[in-house]
C-alpha cells in the first residue's frame, strides 16, 4: 500500500544503476569484452528497489535474473550505455556506475568476418595477422559529473577495480581516481587472482569525496555489500 511504500527509505527516489561489461564489436562474430559479471550492479539495483526506489538498470551483456520492481535497459557497447545512462540520469536522484565500460573500441567495424588468410593468391593463405586499431570511448562517469556541474543532484557513485603496482597501493590509486572523476563516492575493489570477478563474496572500500572516513563492507555476499552502500548513500541524500 501507499502507506507502506512511503515508509521505505528510498521511496520517491529515482535511481539509475549500470551493470555488466560492455562488448565492442570487431566483426559480426567477435568483440572486445571484459570479465564483469554484472552481479554487483544487479544486487545494488535489487536493494534500491526493495527500499522503495524507482530503479532503471542499464545492463550491459549481463545474463542475470531481473530483480523485482526494476526496469532493465539492455545495452551492448559503451556508446549505447552512455545514451541509456545519460537519458535516465536527467531525472535521477542517484546514479551508480557499477558497469565495466571498455576504455577503447575498434576504430573500424568489419561488416564481414575477418578471415585468417588475407591473400587469395597465396596457396593456404598468408601468415600475417591483422592489426586492430582502437579509439578511446567516452568516460560516462566523468561526463555525468561534468553535466551536473554545480547542481546538487544527482548523487554520483563510481566503481573502481584496482591493483597495487610500483607507483602506488590500491588505495593510492583509488584516492587519485576519486579526485580525477569528481564523483561523490568511489567503491573500490581490489582485483587479482581469484578476487572479485564473478565471485559471490566481496570486500569493498567506499571512499567519500567530502573527506569522510572510508567505509569498509564485507567480506560478504554482494547483496550485503549493496545494502551497506545504500546505507551510506541514504545518509548523504
Ligand atoms: N567508467 C565510465 N566510462 C568509461 C570507463 C569507466 O563511466 N568509459 C566508469 C566505471 O563505470 C566506473 C568508473 O568509471 O564507475 C571507474 O572505472 P575505471 O575503469 O576504474 O576508470 P578509468 O578512468 O577507465 O581508469 P583505468 O585506466 O584504471 O581503467
Ligand atoms: Ca577503465
Short mmCIF file of C-alpha atoms and ligand atoms in Angstrom, two decimals:
data_model
loop_
_atom_site.label_atom_id
_atom_site.label_comp_id
_atom_site.label_asym_id
_atom_site.label_seq_id
_atom_site.Cartn_x
_atom_site.Cartn_y
_atom_site.Cartn_z
CA UNK A 1 0.00 0.00 0.00
CA UNK A 2 0.99 3.64 -0.30
CA UNK A 3 1.47 3.90 3.45
CA UNK A 4 3.93 1.03 3.48
CA UNK A 5 5.75 2.22 0.35
CA UNK A 6 6.29 5.72 1.70
CA UNK A 7 7.86 4.29 4.86
CA UNK A 8 10.65 2.78 2.81
CA UNK A 9 13.92 4.76 2.93
CA UNK A 10 14.22 5.27 -0.85
CA UNK A 11 10.52 5.87 -1.56
CA UNK A 12 10.09 8.58 -4.20
CA UNK A 13 13.76 8.40 -5.24
CA UNK A 14 14.77 7.73 -8.83
CA UNK A 15 17.86 5.60 -9.19
CA UNK A 16 19.95 4.62 -12.22
CA UNK A 17 22.36 1.71 -11.95
CA UNK A 18 24.67 0.48 -14.70
CA UNK A 19 25.93 -3.08 -14.56
CA UNK A 20 27.85 -5.65 -16.55
CA UNK A 21 30.62 -5.44 -19.10
CA UNK A 22 30.38 -3.77 -22.48
CA UNK A 23 31.24 -5.58 -25.70
CA UNK A 24 32.77 -3.64 -28.56
CA UNK A 25 32.23 -5.44 -31.87
CA UNK A 26 35.18 -6.17 -34.14
CA UNK A 27 33.24 -8.08 -36.80
CA UNK A 28 29.92 -9.99 -36.81
CA UNK A 29 31.35 -12.80 -34.65
CA UNK A 30 33.94 -11.10 -32.41
CA UNK A 31 34.10 -8.42 -29.75
CA UNK A 32 36.39 -6.81 -27.18
CA UNK A 33 34.96 -7.56 -23.76
CA UNK A 34 35.81 -7.90 -20.09
CA UNK A 35 35.10 -10.21 -17.17
CA UNK A 36 32.47 -8.14 -15.35
CA UNK A 37 29.58 -10.45 -14.40
CA UNK A 38 27.07 -7.73 -13.54
CA UNK A 39 26.28 -9.36 -10.18
CA UNK A 40 27.25 -6.38 -8.02
CA UNK A 41 25.25 -3.92 -10.12
CA UNK A 42 22.20 -6.19 -10.15
CA UNK A 43 22.43 -6.54 -6.35
CA UNK A 44 22.62 -2.74 -5.99
CA UNK A 45 19.54 -2.35 -8.19
CA UNK A 46 17.68 -5.04 -6.24
CA UNK A 47 18.38 -3.43 -2.86
CA UNK A 48 17.34 0.02 -4.11
CA UNK A 49 14.05 -1.36 -5.44
CA UNK A 50 13.42 -3.26 -2.19
CA UNK A 51 13.94 0.03 -0.34
CA UNK A 52 11.29 1.74 -2.44
CA UNK A 53 13.28 3.45 -5.23
CA UNK A 54 12.18 3.63 -8.84
CA UNK A 55 15.10 1.83 -10.46
CA UNK A 56 16.40 1.84 -14.04
CA UNK A 57 19.09 -0.80 -14.53
CA UNK A 58 21.23 -0.29 -17.62
CA UNK A 59 22.56 -3.80 -18.14
CA UNK A 60 25.48 -4.50 -20.44
CA UNK A 61 25.57 -8.13 -21.57
CA UNK A 62 24.54 -9.46 -18.16
CA UNK A 63 22.56 -12.66 -18.31
CA UNK A 64 21.11 -12.47 -14.81
CA UNK A 65 17.55 -12.58 -13.43
CA UNK A 66 15.85 -9.18 -13.39
CA UNK A 67 15.32 -8.08 -9.75
CA UNK A 68 11.74 -7.44 -8.62
CA UNK A 69 10.47 -3.97 -9.41
CA UNK A 70 13.47 -2.99 -11.57
CA UNK A 71 13.17 -1.84 -15.19
CA UNK A 72 16.06 -3.03 -17.31
CA UNK A 73 17.51 -1.31 -20.37
CA UNK A 74 19.78 -3.80 -22.15
CA UNK A 75 22.85 -2.36 -23.90
CA UNK A 76 25.87 -3.76 -25.71
CA UNK A 77 28.52 -1.11 -26.27
CA UNK A 78 29.77 1.91 -24.32
CA UNK A 79 28.06 4.28 -26.77
CA UNK A 80 24.73 2.51 -26.12
CA UNK A 81 25.35 2.51 -22.37
CA UNK A 82 26.19 6.23 -22.45
CA UNK A 83 22.94 7.01 -24.28
CA UNK A 84 20.81 4.97 -21.86
CA UNK A 85 22.53 6.23 -18.70
CA UNK A 86 22.61 9.91 -19.64
CA UNK A 87 18.93 9.84 -20.66
CA UNK A 88 17.84 8.18 -17.40
CA UNK A 89 20.22 10.33 -15.32
CA UNK A 90 18.40 13.55 -16.27
CA UNK A 91 15.56 12.59 -13.92
CA UNK A 92 17.63 10.72 -11.34
CA UNK A 93 18.45 11.39 -7.69
CA UNK A 94 21.25 8.82 -7.67
CA UNK A 95 23.40 7.28 -10.41
CA UNK A 96 25.56 4.26 -9.60
CA UNK A 97 28.09 3.34 -12.29
CA UNK A 98 28.82 -0.29 -11.46
CA UNK A 99 29.32 -1.29 -15.10
CA UNK A 100 32.72 -2.01 -16.60
CA UNK A 101 32.76 0.03 -19.82
CA UNK A 102 35.52 -0.67 -22.34
CA UNK A 103 38.07 2.14 -22.40
CA UNK A 104 38.68 1.52 -26.10
CA UNK A 105 36.71 0.25 -29.09
CA UNK A 106 37.83 -0.85 -32.55
CA UNK A 107 38.20 2.18 -34.82
CA UNK A 108 36.59 0.27 -37.69
CA UNK A 109 33.91 -2.39 -37.61
CA UNK A 110 34.28 -5.05 -40.28
CA UNK A 111 30.83 -5.85 -41.68
CA UNK A 112 32.08 -9.23 -42.83
CA UNK A 113 34.02 -11.78 -40.81
CA UNK A 114 37.76 -11.07 -40.72
CA UNK A 115 39.46 -14.06 -42.36
CA UNK A 116 42.68 -15.64 -41.22
CA UNK A 117 44.00 -15.64 -44.77
CA UNK A 118 44.02 -12.25 -46.45
CA UNK A 119 45.62 -13.03 -49.75
CA UNK A 120 43.57 -15.28 -52.02
CA UNK A 121 46.58 -15.63 -54.36
CA UNK A 122 48.75 -17.32 -51.71
CA UNK A 123 48.03 -21.09 -51.52
CA UNK A 124 46.92 -21.88 -47.94
CA UNK A 125 46.75 -18.17 -47.17
CA UNK A 126 49.47 -15.86 -45.90
CA UNK A 127 50.84 -15.93 -42.36
CA UNK A 128 50.20 -12.30 -41.44
CA UNK A 129 47.88 -11.13 -38.64
CA UNK A 130 45.66 -8.06 -38.79
CA UNK A 131 46.25 -5.08 -36.52
CA UNK A 132 43.06 -3.86 -34.86
CA UNK A 133 43.23 -0.12 -34.37
CA UNK A 134 41.46 1.20 -31.26
CA UNK A 135 39.95 4.55 -30.34
CA UNK A 136 39.01 5.90 -26.92
CA UNK A 137 35.47 5.52 -25.64
CA UNK A 138 33.82 8.41 -23.76
CA UNK A 139 34.09 8.33 -19.97
CA UNK A 140 30.42 8.17 -18.99
CA UNK A 141 31.03 8.77 -15.29
CA UNK A 142 33.19 11.83 -15.93
CA UNK A 143 30.55 13.17 -18.32
CA UNK A 144 27.83 12.74 -15.67
CA UNK A 145 29.90 14.74 -13.19
CA UNK A 146 30.60 17.40 -15.80
CA UNK A 147 26.93 17.65 -16.82
CA UNK A 148 25.85 18.01 -13.18
CA UNK A 149 28.17 20.97 -12.80
CA UNK A 150 27.32 22.87 -9.64
CA UNK A 151 23.83 21.34 -9.28
CA UNK A 152 23.28 19.25 -6.15
CA UNK A 153 21.69 16.30 -7.96
CA UNK A 154 22.16 13.53 -8.95
CA UNK A 155 24.38 11.94 -6.31
CA UNK A 156 27.00 10.07 -8.36
CA UNK A 157 28.75 6.83 -7.38
CA UNK A 158 31.69 5.32 -9.27
CA UNK A 159 33.35 1.95 -9.00
CA UNK A 160 36.98 1.01 -9.38
CA UNK A 161 38.73 -2.31 -9.59
CA UNK A 162 42.37 -1.63 -8.78
CA UNK A 163 45.61 -3.47 -8.29
CA UNK A 164 48.64 -2.11 -6.47
CA UNK A 165 51.79 -1.55 -8.52
CA UNK A 166 55.19 0.13 -8.26
CA UNK A 167 53.57 3.58 -8.49
CA UNK A 168 51.21 3.09 -5.56
CA UNK A 169 48.92 0.91 -3.45
CA UNK A 170 45.32 0.03 -4.29
CA UNK A 171 44.14 2.86 -2.04
CA UNK A 172 46.60 5.39 -3.54
CA UNK A 173 45.23 4.66 -6.99
CA UNK A 174 41.65 4.77 -5.69
CA UNK A 175 42.08 8.18 -3.99
CA UNK A 176 43.59 9.61 -7.16
CA UNK A 177 40.75 8.18 -9.24
CA UNK A 178 38.12 9.67 -6.91
CA UNK A 179 39.73 13.09 -7.31
CA UNK A 180 40.05 12.70 -11.07
CA UNK A 181 36.47 11.53 -11.60
CA UNK A 182 34.87 14.01 -9.20
CA UNK A 183 32.09 11.60 -8.20
CA UNK A 184 30.69 11.63 -4.64
CA UNK A 185 31.61 8.06 -3.69
CA UNK A 186 34.06 5.58 -5.17
CA UNK A 187 33.50 1.90 -4.39
CA UNK A 188 36.89 0.19 -4.57
CA UNK A 189 37.53 -3.49 -5.20
CA UNK A 190 40.97 -5.00 -5.02
CA UNK A 191 41.44 -7.26 -8.02
CA UNK A 192 43.86 -10.08 -8.50
CA UNK A 193 43.91 -13.85 -8.91
CA UNK A 194 40.68 -15.31 -7.51
CA UNK A 195 39.37 -11.92 -6.46
CA UNK A 196 36.14 -10.17 -7.40
CA UNK A 197 35.22 -11.18 -10.93
CA UNK A 198 32.20 -13.47 -10.87
CA UNK A 199 32.63 -14.27 -7.17
CA UNK A 200 29.68 -14.09 -4.79
CA UNK A 201 31.53 -12.74 -1.74
CA UNK A 202 33.36 -9.45 -1.98
CA UNK A 203 35.05 -6.75 0.11
CA UNK A 204 34.90 -3.11 -0.90
CA UNK A 205 36.16 0.20 0.46
CA UNK A 206 33.69 3.04 -0.04
CA UNK A 207 35.71 6.27 -0.41
CA UNK A 208 33.94 9.60 0.09
CA UNK A 209 34.91 12.76 -1.72
CA UNK A 210 33.78 15.00 1.13
CA UNK A 211 36.67 13.61 3.19
CA UNK A 212 34.55 11.42 5.50
CA UNK A 213 36.27 8.23 6.57
CA UNK A 214 36.08 5.32 4.11
CA UNK A 215 33.50 2.64 4.92
CA UNK A 216 34.55 -1.00 4.58
CA UNK A 217 31.89 -3.51 3.54
CA UNK A 218 32.49 -7.27 3.56
CA UNK A 219 33.77 -9.81 3.08
CA UNK A 220 30.12 -10.55 2.44
CA UNK A 221 27.75 -11.52 -0.33
CA UNK A 222 27.19 -8.80 -2.93
CA UNK A 223 23.64 -8.21 -1.59
CA UNK A 224 25.05 -7.30 1.84
CA UNK A 225 27.67 -5.05 0.29
CA UNK A 226 24.91 -3.39 -1.74
CA UNK A 227 22.90 -2.80 1.45
CA UNK A 228 25.88 -1.09 3.12
CA UNK A 229 26.42 1.06 0.03
CA UNK A 230 22.78 2.22 0.14
CA UNK A 231 23.10 2.95 3.87
CA UNK A 232 25.98 5.30 3.03
CA UNK A 233 24.16 6.89 0.06
CA UNK A 234 20.95 7.39 2.08
CA UNK A 235 22.85 9.20 4.79
CA UNK A 236 24.02 11.66 2.13
CA UNK A 237 20.73 12.38 0.33
N1 LIG B 1 33.61 4.43 -16.44
C1 LIG B 1 32.76 5.09 -17.31
N2 LIG B 1 33.07 5.17 -18.64
C2 LIG B 1 34.21 4.63 -19.10
C3 LIG B 1 35.10 3.97 -18.22
C4 LIG B 1 34.77 3.91 -16.88
O1 LIG B 1 31.70 5.58 -16.87
N3 LIG B 1 34.49 4.72 -20.40
C5 LIG B 1 33.24 4.37 -15.01
C6 LIG B 1 33.06 2.95 -14.47
O2 LIG B 1 31.73 2.51 -14.61
C7 LIG B 1 33.45 3.13 -13.01
C8 LIG B 1 34.48 4.25 -13.05
O3 LIG B 1 34.28 4.93 -14.28
O4 LIG B 1 32.37 3.56 -12.24
C9 LIG B 1 35.89 3.83 -12.94
O5 LIG B 1 36.18 2.93 -13.99
P1 LIG B 1 37.71 2.55 -14.23
O6 LIG B 1 37.81 1.66 -15.41
O7 LIG B 1 38.28 2.10 -12.94
O8 LIG B 1 38.29 4.01 -14.55
P2 LIG B 1 39.18 4.55 -15.71
O9 LIG B 1 39.10 6.04 -15.63
O10 LIG B 1 38.79 3.92 -17.00
O11 LIG B 1 40.63 4.15 -15.27
P3 LIG B 1 41.59 2.91 -15.68
O12 LIG B 1 42.61 3.49 -16.58
O13 LIG B 1 42.16 2.47 -14.34
O14 LIG B 1 40.75 1.84 -16.34
CA1 LIG B 2 38.73 1.67 -17.43
#
